[in-house]
Tab-separated table of C-alpha atoms and ligand atoms in Angstrom:
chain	number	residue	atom	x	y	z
O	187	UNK	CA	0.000	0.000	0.000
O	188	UNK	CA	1.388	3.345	-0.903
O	189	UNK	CA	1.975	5.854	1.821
O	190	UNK	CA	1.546	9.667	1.756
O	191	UNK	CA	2.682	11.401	4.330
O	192	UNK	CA	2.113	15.670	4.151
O	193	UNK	CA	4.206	18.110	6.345
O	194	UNK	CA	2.201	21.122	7.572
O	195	UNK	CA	4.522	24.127	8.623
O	196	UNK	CA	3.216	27.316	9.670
O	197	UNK	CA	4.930	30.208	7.523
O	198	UNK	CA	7.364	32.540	9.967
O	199	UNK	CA	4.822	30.727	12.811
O	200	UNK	CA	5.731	33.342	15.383
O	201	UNK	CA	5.317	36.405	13.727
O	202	UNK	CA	1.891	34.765	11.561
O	203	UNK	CA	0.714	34.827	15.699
O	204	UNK	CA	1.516	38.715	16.008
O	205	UNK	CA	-0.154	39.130	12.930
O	206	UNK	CA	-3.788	37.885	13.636
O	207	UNK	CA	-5.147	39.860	16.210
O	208	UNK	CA	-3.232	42.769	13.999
O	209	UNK	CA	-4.715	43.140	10.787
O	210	UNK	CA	-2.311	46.252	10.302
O	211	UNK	CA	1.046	43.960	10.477
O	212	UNK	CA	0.081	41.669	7.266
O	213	UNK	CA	1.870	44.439	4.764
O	214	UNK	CA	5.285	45.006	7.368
O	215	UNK	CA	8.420	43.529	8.320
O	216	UNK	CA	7.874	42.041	11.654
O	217	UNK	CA	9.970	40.151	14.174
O	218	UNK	CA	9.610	38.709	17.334
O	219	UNK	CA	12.546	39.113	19.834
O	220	UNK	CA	13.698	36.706	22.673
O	221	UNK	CA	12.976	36.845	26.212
O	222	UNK	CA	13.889	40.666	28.032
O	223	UNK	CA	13.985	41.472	24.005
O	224	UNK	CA	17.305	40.613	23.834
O	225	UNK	CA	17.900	39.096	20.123
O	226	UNK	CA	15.518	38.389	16.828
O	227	UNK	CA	14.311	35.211	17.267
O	228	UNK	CA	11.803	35.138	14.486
O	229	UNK	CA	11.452	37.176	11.140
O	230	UNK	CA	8.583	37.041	8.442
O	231	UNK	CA	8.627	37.532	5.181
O	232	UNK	CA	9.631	41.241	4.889
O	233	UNK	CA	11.698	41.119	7.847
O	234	UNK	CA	13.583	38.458	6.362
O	235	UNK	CA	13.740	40.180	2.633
O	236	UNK	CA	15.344	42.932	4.737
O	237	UNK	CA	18.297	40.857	5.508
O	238	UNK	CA	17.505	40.815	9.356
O	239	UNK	CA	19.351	37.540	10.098
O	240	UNK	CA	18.223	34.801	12.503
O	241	UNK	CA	19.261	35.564	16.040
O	242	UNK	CA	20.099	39.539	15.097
O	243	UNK	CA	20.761	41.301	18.800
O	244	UNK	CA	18.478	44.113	18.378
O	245	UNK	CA	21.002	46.602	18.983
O	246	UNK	CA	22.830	45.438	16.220
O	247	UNK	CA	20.003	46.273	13.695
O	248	UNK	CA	18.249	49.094	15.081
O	249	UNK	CA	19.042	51.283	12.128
O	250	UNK	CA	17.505	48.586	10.495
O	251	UNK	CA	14.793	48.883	12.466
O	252	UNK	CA	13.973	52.763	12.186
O	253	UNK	CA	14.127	52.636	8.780
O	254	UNK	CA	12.100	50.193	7.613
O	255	UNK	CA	9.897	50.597	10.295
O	256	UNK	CA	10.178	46.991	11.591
O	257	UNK	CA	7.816	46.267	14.098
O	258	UNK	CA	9.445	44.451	17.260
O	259	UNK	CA	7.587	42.444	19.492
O	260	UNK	CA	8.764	40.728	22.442
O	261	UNK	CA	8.120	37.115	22.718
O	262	UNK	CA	4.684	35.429	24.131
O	263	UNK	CA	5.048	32.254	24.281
O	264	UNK	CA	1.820	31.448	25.862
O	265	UNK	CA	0.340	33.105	22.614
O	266	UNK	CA	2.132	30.838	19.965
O	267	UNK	CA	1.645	27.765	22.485
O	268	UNK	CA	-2.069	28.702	22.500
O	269	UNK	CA	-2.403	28.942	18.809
O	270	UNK	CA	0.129	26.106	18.153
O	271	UNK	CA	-2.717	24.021	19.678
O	272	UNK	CA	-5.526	25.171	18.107
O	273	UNK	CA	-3.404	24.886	14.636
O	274	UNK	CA	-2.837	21.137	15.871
O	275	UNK	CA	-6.124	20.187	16.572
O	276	UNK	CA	-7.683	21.680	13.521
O	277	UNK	CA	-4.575	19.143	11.573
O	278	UNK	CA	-5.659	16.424	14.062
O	279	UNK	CA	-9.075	16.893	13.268
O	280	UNK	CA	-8.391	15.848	9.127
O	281	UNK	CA	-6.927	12.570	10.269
O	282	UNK	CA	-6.425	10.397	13.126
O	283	UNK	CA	-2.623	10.001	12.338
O	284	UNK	CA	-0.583	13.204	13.199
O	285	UNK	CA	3.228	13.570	14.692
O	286	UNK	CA	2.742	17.254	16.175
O	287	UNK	CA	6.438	17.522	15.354
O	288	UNK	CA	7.492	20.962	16.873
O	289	UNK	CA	5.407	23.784	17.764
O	290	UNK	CA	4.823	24.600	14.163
O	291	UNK	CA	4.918	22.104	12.398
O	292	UNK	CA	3.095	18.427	12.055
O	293	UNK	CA	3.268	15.472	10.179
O	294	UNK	CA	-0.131	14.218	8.992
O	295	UNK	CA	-0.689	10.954	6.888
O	296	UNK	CA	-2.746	11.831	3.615
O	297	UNK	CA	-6.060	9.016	4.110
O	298	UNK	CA	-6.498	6.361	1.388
O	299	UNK	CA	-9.331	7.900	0.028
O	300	UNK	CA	-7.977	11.248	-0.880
O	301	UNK	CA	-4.630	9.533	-2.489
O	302	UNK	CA	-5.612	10.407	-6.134
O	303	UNK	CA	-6.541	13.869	-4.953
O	304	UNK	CA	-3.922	14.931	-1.944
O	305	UNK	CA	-3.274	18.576	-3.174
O	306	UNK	CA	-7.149	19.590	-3.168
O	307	UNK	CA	-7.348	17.529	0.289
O	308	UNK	CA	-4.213	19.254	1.095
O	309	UNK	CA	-5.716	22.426	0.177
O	310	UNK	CA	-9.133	21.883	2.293
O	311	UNK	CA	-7.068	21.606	5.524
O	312	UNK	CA	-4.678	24.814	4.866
O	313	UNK	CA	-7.733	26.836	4.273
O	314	UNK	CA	-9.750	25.159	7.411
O	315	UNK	CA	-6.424	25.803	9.304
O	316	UNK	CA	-6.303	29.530	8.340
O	317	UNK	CA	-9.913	30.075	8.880
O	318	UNK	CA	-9.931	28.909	12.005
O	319	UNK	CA	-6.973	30.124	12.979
O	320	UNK	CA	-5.988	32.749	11.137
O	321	UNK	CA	-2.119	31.094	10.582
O	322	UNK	CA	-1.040	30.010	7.229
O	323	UNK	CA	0.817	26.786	6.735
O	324	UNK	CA	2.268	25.256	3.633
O	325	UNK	CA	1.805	21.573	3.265
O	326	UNK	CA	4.512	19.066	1.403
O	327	UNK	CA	2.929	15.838	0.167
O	328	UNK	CA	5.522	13.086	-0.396
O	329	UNK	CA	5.483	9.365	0.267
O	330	UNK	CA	7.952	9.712	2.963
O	331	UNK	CA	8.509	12.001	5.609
O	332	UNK	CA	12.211	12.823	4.538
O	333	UNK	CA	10.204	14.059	1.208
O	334	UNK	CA	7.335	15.545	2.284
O	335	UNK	CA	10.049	18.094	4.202
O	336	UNK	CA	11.347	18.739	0.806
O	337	UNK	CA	8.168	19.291	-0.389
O	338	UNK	CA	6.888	21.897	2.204
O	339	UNK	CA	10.143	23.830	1.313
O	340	UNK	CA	9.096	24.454	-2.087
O	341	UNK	CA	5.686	24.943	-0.710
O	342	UNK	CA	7.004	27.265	1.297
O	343	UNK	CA	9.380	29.193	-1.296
O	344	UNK	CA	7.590	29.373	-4.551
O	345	UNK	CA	4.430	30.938	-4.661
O	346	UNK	CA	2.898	29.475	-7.685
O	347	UNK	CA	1.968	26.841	-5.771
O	348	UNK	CA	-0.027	28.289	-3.769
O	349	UNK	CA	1.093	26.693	-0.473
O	350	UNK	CA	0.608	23.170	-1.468
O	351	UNK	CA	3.375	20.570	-3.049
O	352	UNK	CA	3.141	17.053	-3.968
O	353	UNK	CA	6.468	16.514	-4.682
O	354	UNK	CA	5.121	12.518	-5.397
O	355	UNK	CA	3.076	13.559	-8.837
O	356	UNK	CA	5.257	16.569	-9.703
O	357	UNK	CA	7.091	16.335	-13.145
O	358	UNK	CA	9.741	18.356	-11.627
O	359	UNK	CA	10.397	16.058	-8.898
O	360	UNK	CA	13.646	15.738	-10.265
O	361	UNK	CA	14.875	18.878	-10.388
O	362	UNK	CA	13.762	19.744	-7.573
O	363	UNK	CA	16.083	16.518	-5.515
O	364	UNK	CA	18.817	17.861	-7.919
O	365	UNK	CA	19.022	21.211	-6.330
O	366	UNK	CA	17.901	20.309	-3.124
O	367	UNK	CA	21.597	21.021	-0.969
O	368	UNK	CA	22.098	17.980	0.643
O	369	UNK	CA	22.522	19.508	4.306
O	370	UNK	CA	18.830	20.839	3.981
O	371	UNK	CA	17.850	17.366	4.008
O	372	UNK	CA	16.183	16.461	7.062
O	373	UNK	CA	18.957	14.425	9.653
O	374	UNK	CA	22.045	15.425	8.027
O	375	UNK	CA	23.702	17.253	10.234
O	376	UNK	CA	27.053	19.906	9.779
O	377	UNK	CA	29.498	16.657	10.278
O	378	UNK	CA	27.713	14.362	7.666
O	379	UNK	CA	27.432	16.951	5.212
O	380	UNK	CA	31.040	17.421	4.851
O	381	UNK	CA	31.501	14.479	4.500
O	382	UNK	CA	28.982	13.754	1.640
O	383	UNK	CA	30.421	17.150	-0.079
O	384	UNK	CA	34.098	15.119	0.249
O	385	UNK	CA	31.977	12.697	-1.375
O	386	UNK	CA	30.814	14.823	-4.206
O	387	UNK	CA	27.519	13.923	-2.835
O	388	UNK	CA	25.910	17.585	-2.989
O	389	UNK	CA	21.998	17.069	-3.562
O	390	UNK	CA	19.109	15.065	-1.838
O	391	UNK	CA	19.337	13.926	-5.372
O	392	UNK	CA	22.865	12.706	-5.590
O	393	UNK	CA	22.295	11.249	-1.502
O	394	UNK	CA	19.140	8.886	-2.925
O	395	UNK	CA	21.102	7.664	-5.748
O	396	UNK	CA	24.310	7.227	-3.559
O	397	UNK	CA	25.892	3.257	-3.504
O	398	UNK	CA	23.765	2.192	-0.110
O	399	UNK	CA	27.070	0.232	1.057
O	400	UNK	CA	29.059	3.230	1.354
O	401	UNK	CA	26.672	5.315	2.834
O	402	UNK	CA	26.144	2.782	5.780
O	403	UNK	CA	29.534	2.085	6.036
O	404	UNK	CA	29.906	5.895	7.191
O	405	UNK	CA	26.516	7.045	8.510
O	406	UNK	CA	25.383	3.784	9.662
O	407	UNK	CA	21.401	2.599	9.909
O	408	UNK	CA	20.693	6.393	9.720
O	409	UNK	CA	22.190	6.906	6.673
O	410	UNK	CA	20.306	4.310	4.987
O	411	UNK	CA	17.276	5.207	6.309
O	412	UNK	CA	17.330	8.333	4.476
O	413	UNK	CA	18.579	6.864	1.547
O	414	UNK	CA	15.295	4.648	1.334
O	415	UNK	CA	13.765	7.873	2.737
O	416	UNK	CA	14.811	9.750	-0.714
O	417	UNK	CA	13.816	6.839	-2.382
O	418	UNK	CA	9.935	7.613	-1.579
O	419	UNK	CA	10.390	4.412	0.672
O	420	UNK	CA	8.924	5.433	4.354
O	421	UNK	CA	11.025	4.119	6.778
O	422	UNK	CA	10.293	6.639	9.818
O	423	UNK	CA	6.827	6.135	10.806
O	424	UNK	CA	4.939	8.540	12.820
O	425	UNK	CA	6.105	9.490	16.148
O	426	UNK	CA	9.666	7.288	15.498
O	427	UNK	CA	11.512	10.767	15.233
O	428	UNK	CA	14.288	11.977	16.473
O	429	UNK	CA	13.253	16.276	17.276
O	430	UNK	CA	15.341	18.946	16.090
O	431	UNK	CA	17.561	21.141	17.934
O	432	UNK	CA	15.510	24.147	18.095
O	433	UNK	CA	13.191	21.930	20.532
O	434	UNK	CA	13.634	19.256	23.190
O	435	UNK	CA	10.995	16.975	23.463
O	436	UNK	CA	10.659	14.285	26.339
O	437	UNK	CA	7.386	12.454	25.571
O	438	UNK	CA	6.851	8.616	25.877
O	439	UNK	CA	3.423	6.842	25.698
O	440	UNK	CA	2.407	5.048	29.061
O	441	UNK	CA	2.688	1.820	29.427
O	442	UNK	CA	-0.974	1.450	30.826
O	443	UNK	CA	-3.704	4.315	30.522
O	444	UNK	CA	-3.315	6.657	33.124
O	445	UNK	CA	-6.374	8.727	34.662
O	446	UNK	CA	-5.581	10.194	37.611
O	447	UNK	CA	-3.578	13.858	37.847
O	448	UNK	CA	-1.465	12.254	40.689
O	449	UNK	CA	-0.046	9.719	37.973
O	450	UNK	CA	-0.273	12.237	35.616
O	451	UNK	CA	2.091	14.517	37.178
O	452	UNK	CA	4.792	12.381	38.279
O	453	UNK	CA	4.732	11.242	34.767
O	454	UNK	CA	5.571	14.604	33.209
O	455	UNK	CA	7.503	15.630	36.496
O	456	UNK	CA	10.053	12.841	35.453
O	457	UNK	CA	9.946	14.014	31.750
O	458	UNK	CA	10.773	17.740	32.851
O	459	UNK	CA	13.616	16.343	34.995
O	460	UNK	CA	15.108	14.814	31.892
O	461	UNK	CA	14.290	17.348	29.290
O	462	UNK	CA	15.857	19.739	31.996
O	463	UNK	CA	19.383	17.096	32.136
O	464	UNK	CA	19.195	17.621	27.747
O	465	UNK	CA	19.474	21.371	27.896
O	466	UNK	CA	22.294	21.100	30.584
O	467	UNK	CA	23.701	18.822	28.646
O	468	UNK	CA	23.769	20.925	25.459
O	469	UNK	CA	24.508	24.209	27.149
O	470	UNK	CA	21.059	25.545	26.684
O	471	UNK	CA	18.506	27.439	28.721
O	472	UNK	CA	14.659	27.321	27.356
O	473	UNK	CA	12.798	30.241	27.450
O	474	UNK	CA	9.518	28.658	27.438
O	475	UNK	CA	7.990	25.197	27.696
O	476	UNK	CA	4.680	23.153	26.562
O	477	UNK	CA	3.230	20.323	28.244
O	478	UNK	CA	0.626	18.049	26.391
O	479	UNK	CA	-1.190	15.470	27.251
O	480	UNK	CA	-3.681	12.933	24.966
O	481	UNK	CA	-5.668	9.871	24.813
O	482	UNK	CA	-5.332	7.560	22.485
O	483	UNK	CA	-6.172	8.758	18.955
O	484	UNK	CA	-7.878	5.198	17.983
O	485	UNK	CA	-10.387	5.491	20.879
O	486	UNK	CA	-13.407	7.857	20.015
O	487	UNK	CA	-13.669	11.034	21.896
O	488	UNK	CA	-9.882	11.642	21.229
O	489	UNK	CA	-8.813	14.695	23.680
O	490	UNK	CA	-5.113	16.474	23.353
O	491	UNK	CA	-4.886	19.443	25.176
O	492	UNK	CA	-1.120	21.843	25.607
O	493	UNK	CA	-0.165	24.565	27.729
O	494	UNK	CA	2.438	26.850	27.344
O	495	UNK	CA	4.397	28.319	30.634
O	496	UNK	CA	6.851	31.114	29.528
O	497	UNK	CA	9.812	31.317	32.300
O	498	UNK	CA	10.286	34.803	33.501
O	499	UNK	CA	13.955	33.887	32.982
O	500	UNK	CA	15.525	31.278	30.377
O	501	UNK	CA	16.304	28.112	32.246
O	502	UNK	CA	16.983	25.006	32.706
O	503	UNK	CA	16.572	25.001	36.468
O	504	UNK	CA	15.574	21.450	37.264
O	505	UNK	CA	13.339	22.971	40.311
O	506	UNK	CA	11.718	25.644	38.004
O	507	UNK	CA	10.786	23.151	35.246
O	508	UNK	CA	9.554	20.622	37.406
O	509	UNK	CA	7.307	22.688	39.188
O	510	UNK	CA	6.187	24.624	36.611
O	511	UNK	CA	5.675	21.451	34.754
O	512	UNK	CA	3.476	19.825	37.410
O	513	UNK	CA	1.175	22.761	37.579
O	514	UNK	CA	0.936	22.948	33.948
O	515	UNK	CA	-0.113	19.382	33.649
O	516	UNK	CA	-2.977	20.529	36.605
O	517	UNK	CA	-4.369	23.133	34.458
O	518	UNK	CA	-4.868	20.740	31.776
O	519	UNK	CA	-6.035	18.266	32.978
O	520	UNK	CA	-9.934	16.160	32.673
O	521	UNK	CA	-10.991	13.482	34.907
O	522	UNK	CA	-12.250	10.980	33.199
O	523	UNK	CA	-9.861	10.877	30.396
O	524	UNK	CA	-8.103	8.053	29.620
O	525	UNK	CA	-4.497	9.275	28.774
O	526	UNK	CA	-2.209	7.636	26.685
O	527	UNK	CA	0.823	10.219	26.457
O	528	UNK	CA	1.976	13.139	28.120
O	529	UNK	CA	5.369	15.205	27.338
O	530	UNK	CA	7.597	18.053	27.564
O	531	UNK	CA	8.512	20.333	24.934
O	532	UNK	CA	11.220	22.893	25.494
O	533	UNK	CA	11.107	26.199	23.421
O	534	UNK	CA	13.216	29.161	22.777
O	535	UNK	CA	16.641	27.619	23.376
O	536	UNK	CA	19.518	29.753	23.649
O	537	UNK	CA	23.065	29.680	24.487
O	538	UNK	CA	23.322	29.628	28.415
O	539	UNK	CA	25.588	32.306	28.266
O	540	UNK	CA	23.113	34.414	26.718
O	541	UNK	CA	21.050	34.430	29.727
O	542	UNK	CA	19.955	38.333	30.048
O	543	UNK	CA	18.499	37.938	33.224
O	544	UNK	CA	19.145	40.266	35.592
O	545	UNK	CA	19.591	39.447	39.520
O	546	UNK	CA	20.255	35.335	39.058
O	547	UNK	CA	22.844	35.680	36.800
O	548	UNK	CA	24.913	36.951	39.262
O	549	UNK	CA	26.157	34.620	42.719
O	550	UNK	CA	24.262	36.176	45.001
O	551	UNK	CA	20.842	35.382	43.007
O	552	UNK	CA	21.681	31.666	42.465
O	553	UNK	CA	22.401	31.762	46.255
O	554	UNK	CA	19.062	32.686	46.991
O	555	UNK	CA	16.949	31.700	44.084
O	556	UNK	CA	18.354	27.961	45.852
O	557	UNK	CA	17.016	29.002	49.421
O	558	UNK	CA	13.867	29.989	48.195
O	559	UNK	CA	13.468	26.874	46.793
O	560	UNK	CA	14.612	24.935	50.027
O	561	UNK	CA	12.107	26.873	51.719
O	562	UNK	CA	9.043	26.664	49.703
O	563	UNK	CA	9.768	22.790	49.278
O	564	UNK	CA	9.980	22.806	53.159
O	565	UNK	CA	6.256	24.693	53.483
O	566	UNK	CA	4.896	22.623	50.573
O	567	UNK	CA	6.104	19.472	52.356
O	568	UNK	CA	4.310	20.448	55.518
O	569	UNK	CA	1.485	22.359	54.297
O	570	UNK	CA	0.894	20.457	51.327
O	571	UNK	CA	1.847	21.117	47.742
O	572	UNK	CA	1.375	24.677	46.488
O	573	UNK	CA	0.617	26.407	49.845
O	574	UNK	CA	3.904	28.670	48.509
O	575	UNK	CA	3.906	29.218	44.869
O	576	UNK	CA	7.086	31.085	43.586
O	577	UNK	CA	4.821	34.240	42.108
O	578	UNK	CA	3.218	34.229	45.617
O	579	UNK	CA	6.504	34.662	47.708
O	580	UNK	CA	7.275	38.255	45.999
O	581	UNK	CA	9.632	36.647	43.240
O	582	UNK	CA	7.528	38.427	40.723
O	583	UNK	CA	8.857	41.794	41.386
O	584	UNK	CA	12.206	40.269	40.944
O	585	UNK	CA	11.119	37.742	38.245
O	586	UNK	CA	9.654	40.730	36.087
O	587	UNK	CA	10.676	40.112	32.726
O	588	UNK	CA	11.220	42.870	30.237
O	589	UNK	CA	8.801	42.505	27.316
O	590	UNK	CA	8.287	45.968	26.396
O	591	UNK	CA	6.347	44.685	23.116
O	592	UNK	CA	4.625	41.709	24.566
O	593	UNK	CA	1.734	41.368	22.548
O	594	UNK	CA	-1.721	40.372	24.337
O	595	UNK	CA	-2.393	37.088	25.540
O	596	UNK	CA	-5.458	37.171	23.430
O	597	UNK	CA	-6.682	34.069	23.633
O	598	UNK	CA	-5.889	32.790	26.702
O	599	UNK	CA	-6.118	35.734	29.335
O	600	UNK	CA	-9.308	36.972	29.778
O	601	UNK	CA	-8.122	40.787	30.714
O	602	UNK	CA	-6.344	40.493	27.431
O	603	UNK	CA	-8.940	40.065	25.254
O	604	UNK	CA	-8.993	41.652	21.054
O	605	UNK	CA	-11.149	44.691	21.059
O	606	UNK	CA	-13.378	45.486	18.188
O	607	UNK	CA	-14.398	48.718	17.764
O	608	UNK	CA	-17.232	49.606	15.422
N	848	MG	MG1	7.468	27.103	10.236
């Protein structure tokens, strides 16, 4: 049986957010800028056309900035998590098998029925998705999911096509793998693409018709797998992925269904831990974090619900994550549902070094930050957990992040509401 697999990717996802409670920002260069609005960590369109490059410190560009009257905002997390979940569901709602992939993008197997017309199914969802939602996405239709990435990119890049590519009827599938670099291709990372260029291997096209033996010989099972991948054999199914750097994901389905919070939360408390070791590991801090939980998508009244906790302060705090973790889960969750899988996602990773907090950079705020937490662990342990919550014991004052240009939490704060005047 043939498989079609389509990758839905919201265009400049961040910025599409900004733009749709602000009618005003669809014809400007916008950009969204990290945490205490330190660097640009995402650029649409024009922003991008202006040759504002990825991770730009604001300072850097603010000539930029007053010239082309670039509107800044400062990151809201709890925004794009908000929307990232509504974009998901609407996806999930097309077809029982999706692989929310990252916060803006999912992989979404194409049904049987609409094989011999995926582009116009294609089409239905991106236009459910953007009335709903108001975010554009592009969709790549391929028969694997190593393609269907390809395919999204030249959704994503030509406009002819109106947002939609099935790379698996196109008559310039060819061309297209032939100048397709070969370290765009989904998995190869810096290391393996110098070695294919030693190679002479330069395109996903030269990679797929590469001699298999010497491409496991260096890369191993990987290797091959995206050899067959290129091949328009599937080899990764849904879920089997490995997430990419931007993001850390710690998700595993349960071994049993699980019901109750209690369970629920130690669950994801042990994922935070771990997804809290990763960024340590890498020499990252997260600036935000999502926490999801489903049921089983085979069962009928399937449920997946997210929620998005933006630190005051990049992280990765194992304290800080839990916690916030384990309340997140709270606010989520249903009794009743069965759950199948819960996770972690970690967003917004920078550099540690980059930290621009303010107080707990410095000794004397890691000093206390750890006291306070001795302390409120002490109270919880007696009083019961959250009888001190770490807004509640005045750490907001010194928390307070600097987002100048935060925009409204409009759909998940009520006292932040759009406003329509007529
Ligand atoms: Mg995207």
């Amino acid at each position: 049986m043939r498989t079609l697999i389509a990758l839905a990717d919201a265009n400049s996802f961040y910025c599409s957010c900004e733009s749709v409670f602000k009618p005003n920002l669809w014809n400007k260069p916008v950009i969204v800028a990290s945490n205490n609005d330190g660097c640009a960590v995402a650029r649409n369109g024009l922003a991008k056309a202006l040759g504002i490059p990825m991770g730009a410190p604001l300072f850097k560009i603010r000539d930029l900035i007053e010239k082309h009257n670039v509107q800044v905002y400062s990151s809201n997390y709890v925004l794009y998590g908000d929307l990232s979940n509504r974009v998901m569901a609407v996806l999930g709602s097309m077809t029982p098998e999706q692989e929310v992939y990252s916060i803006d993008e999912s992989f979404i197997k194409i049904p049987e029925f609409a094989h011999d017309s995926a582009t116009d199914y294609a089409r239905r969802i991106r236009a459910k998705v953007v009335q709903w939602t108001g975010i554009p996405v592009s969709i790549g239709i391929a028969s694997s999911k190593t393609l269907s990435k390809v395919a999204s990119h030249v959704a994503k890049k030509q406009e002819q096509y109106g947002g939609v590519f099935d790379l698996s009827t196109a008559n310039n599938a060819e061309d297209i793998l032939a100048t397709f670099p070969v370290k765009d291709i989904w998995g190869i990372g810096r290391q393996y693409n110098k070695w294919l260029l030693s190679q002479e291997i330069e395109t996903a096209k030269d990679l797929r018709d590469a001699n298999e033996r010497i491409i496991r010989e260096k890369m191993g099972v990987v290797g091959v797998r995206i050899l067959y991948e290129l091949r328009g054999i599937s080899c990764l199914p849904l879920e089997m992925t490995t997430k990419p750097k931007q993001e850390i994901c710690v998700s595993r389905s349960f071994g049993q269904r699980i019901t109750g919070l209690v369970a629920l939360q130690e669950a994801v408390a042990a994922y935070a831990t771990r997804a809290a070791e990763k960024l340590r590991e890498e020499g990252q801090v997260a600036e935000a974090m999502i926490i999801f939980a489903r049921t089983s998508p085979f069962k009928s009244e399937y449920f997946r619900q997210s929620v998005t906790v933006q630190f005051p302060i990049a992280t990765h705090y194992t304290p800080t994550i839990v916690e916030s973790a384990r309340k997140a889960m709270a606010s989520i969750y249903e009794p009743g549902r069965e759950f199948q899988k819960a996770g972690v996602l970690m967003v917004g990773l920078c550099p540690e070094t980059t930290i621009q907090g303010h107080l707990w950079e410095k000794d004397e705020g890691w000093e206390k930050r750890q006291r306070l937490m001795s302390i409120m662990d002490e109270v919880n342990g007696r009083f019961g957990p959250g009888t001190i919550e770490i807004a509640a014991s005045g750490g907001r004052q010194i928390w307070r992040m600097q987002s100048k240009w935060r925009s409204p939490r409009y759909t998940t704060c009520w006292a932040e509401l759009p406003v329509v005047s007529c």
